[in-house]
Amino acid sequence: MTVTLADVAARAQVSPATVSRVLNGNYPVAASTRERVLRAVDELDYVLNGPASALAAATSDLVGILVNDIADPFFGIMASAIQAEIGGPGGRAGGERLAVVCNTGGSPERELTYLTLLQRQRAAAVVLTGGAVESAPHAAAVTAKLRKLSEAGTRVVLCGRPPAPDTQAIALTFDNRGGARALTAHLIGLGHRRLGYIAGPEERTTTRHRLEGHRAALAAAGIEEDAGRTVYGRYDRRSGYEATLELLRRDPSLTAIVAANDSVALGACAALRESGLSIPGDVSVAGFDDLPFSIDAVPSLTTVRLPLAEAGARAGRIAMGREEPPPGGIASVRGELMVRGSTGVPRG
Amino acid sequence: MTVTLADVAARAQVSPATVSRVLNGNYPVAASTRERVLRAVDELDYVLNGPASALAAATSDLVGILVNDIADPFFGIMASAIQAEIGGPGGRAGGERLAVVCNTGGSPERELTYLTLLQRQRAAAVVLTGGAVESAPHAAAVTAKLRKLSEAGTRVVLCGRPPAPDTQAIALTFDNRGGARALTAHLIGLGHRRLGYIAGPEERTTTRHRLEGHRAALAAAGIEEDAGRTVYGRYDRRSGYEATLELLRRDPSLTAIVAANDSVALGACAALRESGLSIPGDVSVAGFDDLPFSIDAVPSLTTVRLPLAEAGARAGRIAMGREEPPPGGIASVRGELMVRGSTGVPRG
DNA sequence: CGTCGTGCAGCAAGCGCTTTCTATCCAGGG
DNA sequence: CCCTGGATAGAAAGCGCTTGCTGCACGACG
């Protein structure tokens, strides 16, 4: 029924071994023979059996990209960049690889299961993007998995995710702490003293680091911390909307709101507007990430730009062994403060 | 080095066959035996060799999801919904499948290559999302590929993509024509007579259908068509920005701009604002898709909501054989007109 | 003119798993 | 007490491909 290597060999009047070598091109084959084989492949419309060759060669051309939320452009942009470098089809010539993105939905179990699935497929490389969940048992499980993957020859790269100690994994981390600190410092410099903070989900590294940066800036300015001014939520618009209402209820005198990311900030803007407050006249708002839509918000969003595409591309290249990993296997990628219309001097 | 089925068998003191059966759970195995095997699996930290089992069983648990642009939430949302149904890890219990999304970047070649790669992996199912490129040779190539995939037992589902005749593929198409028509009709009803249209890339089915709907509404209202009022671009913000400037140059008296999608509409809004025109006071703007950020635009965007998540979920279920395909293998999914702040009565 | 090196092609042994067919065991039934 | 059959477990034959090694020309060299 299905065409196999042997069929091609028969048609080209050569041995299966020769066909295999023509297809893999890593062994001398006479030009005339090669041509004959190629013609046969074409005529029979032959497609290599992936599992069979992966089994025989003990390697596969699968590369996994794990993301927390594929519907979020933050991950989409990184995934897109990573994948462009992996080659996927159409990358640079040679070794066609199947770059696949796996959506964990932020769930530790799914993350682990995907890792197992990729291990099962003997993936050539795996790139994990975005923040990690901080629960100790989960972290340990992931570490163990990553170690095992490395041992099996799978290259592991972390992109926008903190390093995994005791692991061979290369890490490209975002300087969330520094970015957040600069952002809040900017607000403080403008004169703000009562700032609300809308954090992401607890137990996420990204959430913690950004919050720490925010608090560091506060502390540096001698502003005492008020636990009531921090609300945890998710990394989406809705969360920003609700959290803002809550913050306003707790303290109507807030003059600025710092959001965990741009989507959250957009939700915050919506809530403020509906509450009859102007931005930045009554309340300044700041986001994080600088996703494409942020510049289109009205007023446009002050935020911290993360070089998502660049970092992704680099991670992809490292995963393919086309770029030297950073010294020590760890590199920190800085964000850039983008001051725009949504932040201003506080009223009165 | 690596643990194999045989190792597990040895440790559990059973035959490899039994281990396989325990793992696949489709053959009676005594409870005590099962337990012993499972313990051995655990102790040895055994991970099934995917390629090997795919080869032996002649099926794999890979499911491919093709998208045009993974950084675009339009696709992200669909992909996410599809994948949630595929199961991926964490779906419903049983057969864990590796749902992978492949980013074609809108390129026909990459689409084809990915299809081949998936065929090579003997994928269990493939879901193609979004519009197709209309070039005849490409369409023929895709059709041939899809047919071959079906023959090989891969289930093929099209989501938000026109049907592929002469193919077994199930199609869930969006009624782009109808939605676009309703949208433009709404504008006409408001009193607009001079409307600009920013289309997507030419040669895309989605582009053509939306444009056809727009023109149908125009024709129905007896408004003569002016080719100069249509500009082609890409499906992104930038394109909307530039196209708007171009439209304004060609005819400063436009009272409305209909965009190919929401991102384009956002770009249009930015261009209008910078040109000193108010929305919808001077010019009304409408988008398409109703992506999450559209409601946050200021003013919020009038658009056509496409049930991306619902359609994706359904496509996913059909791909898994968990839902009956629609009669005839084709279903049309309607959009819903969302009238919001960005459209209004044209100025005097 | 014999021999060795080189360049290509083929042989055959797996890769690790699934699955058909067969063997075994034990409970009942005749 | 022997036979039948249901319930489990095992033996072994591949699945389609890769690759180390062998085989065989042919030209060059001594």
Short mmCIF file of C-alpha atoms in Angstrom, two decimals, chain A:
data_model
loop_
_atom_site.label_atom_id
_atom_site.label_comp_id
_atom_site.label_asym_id
_atom_site.label_seq_id
_atom_site.Cartn_x
_atom_site.Cartn_y
_atom_site.Cartn_z
CA MET A 1 0.00 0.00 0.00
CA THR A 2 2.41 2.65 1.12
CA VAL A 3 5.60 3.11 -0.80
CA THR A 4 8.70 2.08 1.08
CA LEU A 5 12.38 2.53 0.64
CA ALA A 6 12.56 -0.94 -0.81
CA ASP A 7 10.09 -0.04 -3.53
CA VAL A 8 12.18 2.91 -4.51
CA ALA A 9 15.28 0.74 -4.48
CA ALA A 10 13.65 -1.82 -6.72
CA ARG A 11 12.54 0.80 -9.15
CA ALA A 12 15.93 2.42 -9.28
CA GLN A 13 17.61 -0.96 -9.43
CA VAL A 14 19.81 -0.34 -6.45
CA SER A 15 19.86 -1.57 -2.90
CA PRO A 16 17.83 0.06 -0.14
CA ALA A 17 21.08 1.13 1.44
CA THR A 18 21.91 3.23 -1.55
CA VAL A 19 18.55 4.90 -1.55
CA SER A 20 18.93 5.72 2.09
CA ARG A 21 22.30 7.22 1.44
CA VAL A 22 21.07 9.33 -1.42
CA LEU A 23 18.29 10.65 0.77
CA ASN A 24 20.56 11.42 3.65
CA GLY A 25 23.41 12.61 1.53
CA ASN A 26 26.20 11.71 3.87
CA TYR A 27 27.93 9.03 1.91
CA PRO A 28 29.47 9.05 -1.55
CA VAL A 29 27.05 7.99 -4.24
CA ALA A 30 27.84 8.23 -7.94
CA ALA A 31 26.01 11.07 -9.63
CA SER A 32 24.29 8.82 -12.12
CA THR A 33 23.04 6.53 -9.40
CA ARG A 34 21.84 9.40 -7.33
CA GLU A 35 19.89 10.75 -10.21
CA ARG A 36 18.26 7.44 -10.92
CA VAL A 37 17.23 7.13 -7.30
CA LEU A 38 15.88 10.64 -7.15
CA ARG A 39 13.83 9.99 -10.23
CA ALA A 40 12.37 6.87 -8.70
CA VAL A 41 11.53 8.75 -5.53
CA ASP A 42 9.75 11.29 -7.58
CA GLU A 43 7.89 8.85 -9.74
CA LEU A 44 6.68 6.83 -6.81
CA ASP A 45 5.95 9.90 -4.76
CA TYR A 46 7.86 8.42 -1.93
CA VAL A 47 7.79 9.94 1.53
CA LEU A 48 10.25 8.82 4.12
CA ASN A 49 8.83 7.08 7.15
CA GLY A 50 9.79 9.37 9.99
CA PRO A 51 9.36 6.97 12.88
CA ALA A 52 11.29 4.27 11.09
CA SER A 53 14.25 6.46 10.35
CA ALA A 54 14.16 8.00 13.78
CA LEU A 55 14.25 4.53 15.23
CA ALA A 56 17.08 3.34 13.10
CA ALA A 57 19.14 6.47 13.41
CA ALA A 58 18.27 7.04 17.04
CA THR A 59 17.59 10.71 16.44
CA SER A 60 14.68 12.71 15.19
CA ASP A 61 14.20 16.05 13.58
CA LEU A 62 11.59 17.25 16.01
CA VAL A 63 12.23 20.40 17.98
CA GLY A 64 9.78 21.34 20.69
CA ILE A 65 8.93 24.86 21.79
CA LEU A 66 6.97 25.07 25.02
CA VAL A 67 4.86 28.13 25.65
CA ASN A 68 2.52 29.03 28.48
CA ASP A 69 -0.22 30.53 26.39
CA ILE A 70 -0.22 30.40 22.69
CA ALA A 71 -3.03 32.90 22.39
CA ASP A 72 -0.85 35.51 24.04
CA PRO A 73 1.29 37.45 21.57
CA PHE A 74 4.07 37.54 24.13
CA PHE A 75 4.61 33.87 23.45
CA GLY A 76 3.51 33.99 19.87
CA ILE A 77 6.24 36.44 19.01
CA MET A 78 8.91 34.43 20.73
CA ALA A 79 7.72 31.18 19.26
CA SER A 80 7.65 32.67 15.83
CA ALA A 81 11.21 33.91 16.13
CA ILE A 82 12.51 30.68 17.58
CA GLN A 83 10.87 28.70 14.90
CA ALA A 84 12.18 30.85 12.11
CA GLU A 85 15.67 30.00 13.26
CA ILE A 86 15.06 26.36 13.91
CA GLY A 87 14.66 26.24 10.24
CA GLY A 88 11.37 24.53 10.19
CA PRO A 89 10.76 24.23 6.53
CA GLY A 90 12.13 27.19 4.71
CA GLY A 91 14.74 28.11 7.23
CA ARG A 92 18.21 27.84 5.94
CA ALA A 93 18.84 24.90 3.68
CA GLY A 94 19.66 21.45 4.94
CA GLY A 95 18.20 19.28 7.66
CA GLU A 96 14.57 19.99 7.63
CA ARG A 97 13.28 20.06 11.13
CA LEU A 98 9.80 19.96 12.45
CA ALA A 99 9.59 22.85 14.86
CA VAL A 100 6.49 22.39 16.92
CA VAL A 101 5.03 24.57 19.58
CA CYS A 102 3.35 23.02 22.56
CA ASN A 103 0.90 24.97 24.64
CA THR A 104 1.16 24.19 28.32
CA GLY A 105 -1.53 26.63 29.35
CA GLY A 106 0.68 27.48 32.29
CA SER A 107 -0.03 24.15 33.91
CA PRO A 108 2.91 22.37 35.49
CA GLU A 109 1.46 18.96 34.74
CA ARG A 110 1.03 19.71 31.10
CA GLU A 111 4.49 21.12 30.93
CA LEU A 112 5.85 17.91 32.34
CA THR A 113 3.74 15.76 30.10
CA TYR A 114 4.85 17.64 27.03
CA LEU A 115 8.41 17.25 28.10
CA THR A 116 7.87 13.52 28.42
CA LEU A 117 6.18 13.38 25.06
CA LEU A 118 9.12 15.17 23.51
CA GLN A 119 11.51 12.91 25.29
CA ARG A 120 9.54 10.01 23.97
CA GLN A 121 9.93 11.36 20.46
CA ARG A 122 13.63 11.74 21.05
CA ALA A 123 13.40 15.42 20.16
CA ALA A 124 16.54 17.05 18.82
CA ALA A 125 16.04 20.11 20.99
CA VAL A 126 13.57 21.74 23.33
CA VAL A 127 13.07 25.41 24.04
CA LEU A 128 11.06 26.41 27.08
CA THR A 129 9.76 29.95 27.06
CA GLY A 130 8.36 32.28 29.66
CA GLY A 131 8.21 32.14 33.41
CA ALA A 132 8.28 28.98 35.41
CA VAL A 133 6.02 27.87 38.19
CA GLU A 134 7.81 28.09 41.49
CA SER A 135 6.45 25.19 43.45
CA ALA A 136 9.32 23.14 44.75
CA PRO A 137 8.11 19.69 43.73
CA HIS A 138 7.36 20.87 40.26
CA ALA A 139 10.68 22.60 39.90
CA ALA A 140 12.41 19.42 40.97
CA ALA A 141 10.44 17.35 38.50
CA VAL A 142 11.24 19.72 35.68
CA THR A 143 14.89 19.79 36.60
CA ALA A 144 15.01 16.02 36.56
CA LYS A 145 13.29 15.91 33.21
CA LEU A 146 15.60 18.47 31.69
CA ARG A 147 18.59 16.63 32.96
CA LYS A 148 17.33 13.45 31.43
CA LEU A 149 16.64 15.14 28.13
CA SER A 150 20.16 16.50 28.02
CA GLU A 151 21.55 13.09 28.77
CA ALA A 152 19.62 11.71 25.88
CA GLY A 153 21.25 14.23 23.61
CA THR A 154 18.44 16.74 23.40
CA ARG A 155 19.63 20.29 23.52
CA VAL A 156 17.68 22.32 26.06
CA VAL A 157 17.34 26.09 25.94
CA LEU A 158 15.38 28.37 28.23
CA CYS A 159 14.15 31.60 26.71
CA GLY A 160 12.80 34.28 28.99
CA ARG A 161 12.93 31.83 31.81
CA PRO A 162 15.23 31.66 34.79
CA PRO A 163 18.18 29.26 34.69
CA ALA A 164 17.67 25.70 35.83
CA PRO A 165 20.54 24.84 38.14
CA ASP A 166 22.03 21.36 38.00
CA THR A 167 21.09 21.16 34.39
CA GLN A 168 22.82 21.46 31.06
CA ALA A 169 20.18 23.90 29.93
CA ILE A 170 21.28 27.16 28.36
CA ALA A 171 19.32 30.08 29.77
CA LEU A 172 18.47 33.41 28.20
CA THR A 173 16.65 35.24 30.94
CA PHE A 174 14.86 38.55 30.83
CA ASP A 175 15.89 41.08 33.37
CA ASN A 176 12.40 41.45 34.71
CA ARG A 177 13.61 42.79 38.01
CA GLY A 178 15.68 45.53 36.45
CA GLY A 179 13.00 46.51 33.99
CA ALA A 180 10.33 46.70 36.65
CA ARG A 181 12.57 48.72 38.86
CA ALA A 182 13.30 51.24 36.13
CA LEU A 183 9.64 51.52 35.34
CA THR A 184 8.57 52.21 38.87
CA ALA A 185 11.51 54.55 39.34
CA HIS A 186 10.24 56.49 36.36
CA LEU A 187 6.85 56.86 38.01
CA ILE A 188 8.40 57.89 41.29
CA GLY A 189 10.53 60.39 39.46
CA LEU A 190 7.36 61.88 38.07
CA GLY A 191 6.21 62.46 41.63
CA HIS A 192 3.99 59.47 42.30
CA ARG A 193 3.91 58.18 45.86
CA ARG A 194 0.78 56.05 45.98
CA LEU A 195 1.17 53.33 43.38
CA GLY A 196 -0.95 50.25 42.97
CA TYR A 197 0.55 47.09 41.55
CA ILE A 198 -1.31 44.43 39.63
CA ALA A 199 0.76 41.29 39.68
CA GLY A 200 0.48 38.13 37.66
CA PRO A 201 -0.31 34.74 39.15
CA GLU A 202 1.55 34.00 42.36
CA GLU A 203 4.12 31.24 42.20
CA ARG A 204 5.43 32.37 38.88
CA THR A 205 8.98 33.50 38.56
CA THR A 206 8.09 36.31 36.22
CA THR A 207 5.50 37.60 38.63
CA ARG A 208 7.87 37.53 41.54
CA HIS A 209 10.76 39.16 39.73
CA ARG A 210 8.72 42.03 38.40
CA LEU A 211 7.17 42.60 41.77
CA GLU A 212 10.57 42.56 43.41
CA GLY A 213 11.83 45.15 40.97
CA HIS A 214 8.85 47.34 41.71
CA ARG A 215 9.40 47.06 45.44
CA ALA A 216 13.08 47.71 45.11
CA ALA A 217 12.33 51.00 43.40
CA LEU A 218 9.85 51.87 46.11
CA ALA A 219 12.32 51.04 48.82
CA ALA A 220 15.06 53.01 47.13
CA ALA A 221 12.81 56.05 47.19
CA GLY A 222 11.96 55.49 50.81
CA ILE A 223 8.32 54.80 50.08
CA GLU A 224 6.96 52.40 52.62
CA GLU A 225 5.31 49.35 51.29
CA ASP A 226 1.61 48.80 51.66
CA ALA A 227 0.57 45.22 51.06
CA GLY A 228 -2.92 46.37 50.22
CA ARG A 229 -1.60 48.04 47.12
CA THR A 230 -0.67 44.80 45.44
CA VAL A 231 -3.27 42.56 43.86
CA TYR A 232 -2.49 39.24 42.20
CA GLY A 233 -4.28 38.11 39.07
CA ARG A 234 -3.66 36.50 35.73
CA TYR A 235 -1.75 37.87 32.79
CA ASP A 236 -4.81 38.97 30.91
CA ARG A 237 -6.92 42.00 30.29
CA ARG A 238 -9.81 40.87 32.41
CA SER A 239 -7.59 40.45 35.38
CA GLY A 240 -6.33 43.98 34.96
CA TYR A 241 -9.84 45.30 34.79
CA GLU A 242 -10.97 43.59 37.94
CA ALA A 243 -7.82 44.25 39.90
CA THR A 244 -8.03 47.93 39.11
CA LEU A 245 -11.53 48.16 40.46
CA GLU A 246 -10.34 46.42 43.58
CA LEU A 247 -7.34 48.70 43.99
CA LEU A 248 -9.52 51.75 43.56
CA ARG A 249 -11.89 50.47 46.17
CA ARG A 250 -9.09 49.96 48.62
CA ASP A 251 -7.52 53.31 48.00
CA PRO A 252 -9.22 55.85 45.75
CA SER A 253 -6.28 58.19 46.10
CA LEU A 254 -3.90 56.11 44.00
CA THR A 255 -2.13 58.14 41.37
CA ALA A 256 -0.51 55.34 39.42
CA ILE A 257 -1.05 51.73 38.55
CA VAL A 258 1.74 49.45 37.47
CA ALA A 259 0.58 46.33 35.68
CA ALA A 260 2.27 42.96 35.32
CA ASN A 261 2.11 43.22 31.56
CA ASP A 262 0.55 45.18 28.75
CA SER A 263 -2.66 43.21 28.50
CA VAL A 264 -3.27 43.75 32.17
CA ALA A 265 -2.51 47.42 31.73
CA LEU A 266 -5.09 47.67 28.98
CA GLY A 267 -7.68 46.19 31.28
CA ALA A 268 -6.65 48.67 33.92
CA CYS A 269 -7.14 51.53 31.48
CA ALA A 270 -10.60 50.31 30.66
CA ALA A 271 -11.53 50.14 34.32
CA LEU A 272 -10.18 53.59 35.00
CA ARG A 273 -12.03 55.10 32.10
CA GLU A 274 -15.25 53.52 33.18
CA SER A 275 -14.66 54.89 36.64
CA GLY A 276 -14.47 58.32 35.14
CA LEU A 277 -10.77 58.76 35.70
CA SER A 278 -8.52 60.15 33.02
CA ILE A 279 -5.16 58.73 32.03
CA PRO A 280 -2.65 60.03 32.91
CA GLY A 281 -4.41 63.07 34.31
CA ASP A 282 -5.93 61.29 37.28
CA VAL A 283 -4.02 58.05 37.22
CA SER A 284 -0.91 56.99 35.34
CA VAL A 285 -0.72 53.46 33.98
CA ALA A 286 2.28 51.40 32.99
CA GLY A 287 2.60 47.99 31.41
CA PHE A 288 5.39 45.57 30.61
CA ASP A 289 6.61 43.78 27.45
CA ASP A 290 5.71 46.39 24.86
CA LEU A 291 3.57 44.17 22.72
CA PRO A 292 2.61 45.58 19.33
CA PHE A 293 -0.78 46.84 20.40
CA SER A 294 0.60 48.88 23.30
CA ILE A 295 1.59 51.75 21.13
CA ASP A 296 -1.94 51.95 19.79
CA ALA A 297 -3.60 52.28 23.11
CA VAL A 298 -4.98 55.71 23.85
CA PRO A 299 -3.00 57.12 25.44
CA SER A 300 -0.15 54.93 24.26
CA LEU A 301 1.29 52.79 26.98
CA THR A 302 4.42 53.48 28.94
CA THR A 303 6.03 50.09 29.28
CA VAL A 304 9.24 48.09 29.26
CA ARG A 305 10.19 46.69 25.91
CA LEU A 306 11.49 43.16 25.96
CA PRO A 307 13.39 42.06 22.85
CA LEU A 308 11.14 39.04 22.39
CA ALA A 309 11.96 38.38 18.79
CA GLU A 310 15.69 38.85 19.21
CA ALA A 311 15.87 36.63 22.26
CA GLY A 312 13.76 34.00 20.54
CA ALA A 313 15.97 34.04 17.48
CA ARG A 314 19.03 33.65 19.59
CA ALA A 315 17.50 30.82 21.57
CA GLY A 316 16.59 29.13 18.32
CA ARG A 317 20.10 29.41 16.99
CA ILE A 318 21.57 28.06 20.18
CA ALA A 319 19.14 25.19 20.12
CA MET A 320 20.33 24.35 16.64
CA GLY A 321 23.94 24.59 17.67
CA ARG A 322 24.45 27.46 15.27
CA GLU A 323 25.48 29.95 17.89
CA GLU A 324 27.78 29.67 20.85
CA PRO A 325 25.92 29.56 24.12
CA PRO A 326 26.74 32.48 26.40
CA PRO A 327 29.58 31.97 28.84
CA GLY A 328 28.42 29.99 31.81
CA GLY A 329 25.35 29.00 29.89
CA ILE A 330 23.46 31.97 31.19
CA ALA A 331 22.74 35.36 29.70
CA SER A 332 20.52 38.10 30.95
CA VAL A 333 18.58 40.12 28.43
CA ARG A 334 17.70 43.65 29.41
CA GLY A 335 14.48 45.45 28.75
CA GLU A 336 14.19 49.07 27.69
CA LEU A 337 11.95 51.60 29.34
CA MET A 338 9.53 53.10 26.84
CA VAL A 339 8.03 56.27 28.19
CA ARG A 340 4.82 57.15 26.41
CA GLY A 341 1.55 58.87 27.02
CA SER A 342 0.00 56.82 29.76
CA THR A 343 2.24 58.13 32.50
CA GLY A 344 2.51 61.71 33.65
CA VAL A 345 2.93 63.97 36.63
CA PRO A 346 0.38 63.22 39.33
CA ARG A 347 -2.36 65.73 39.89
CA GLY A 348 -1.93 68.26 42.62
#
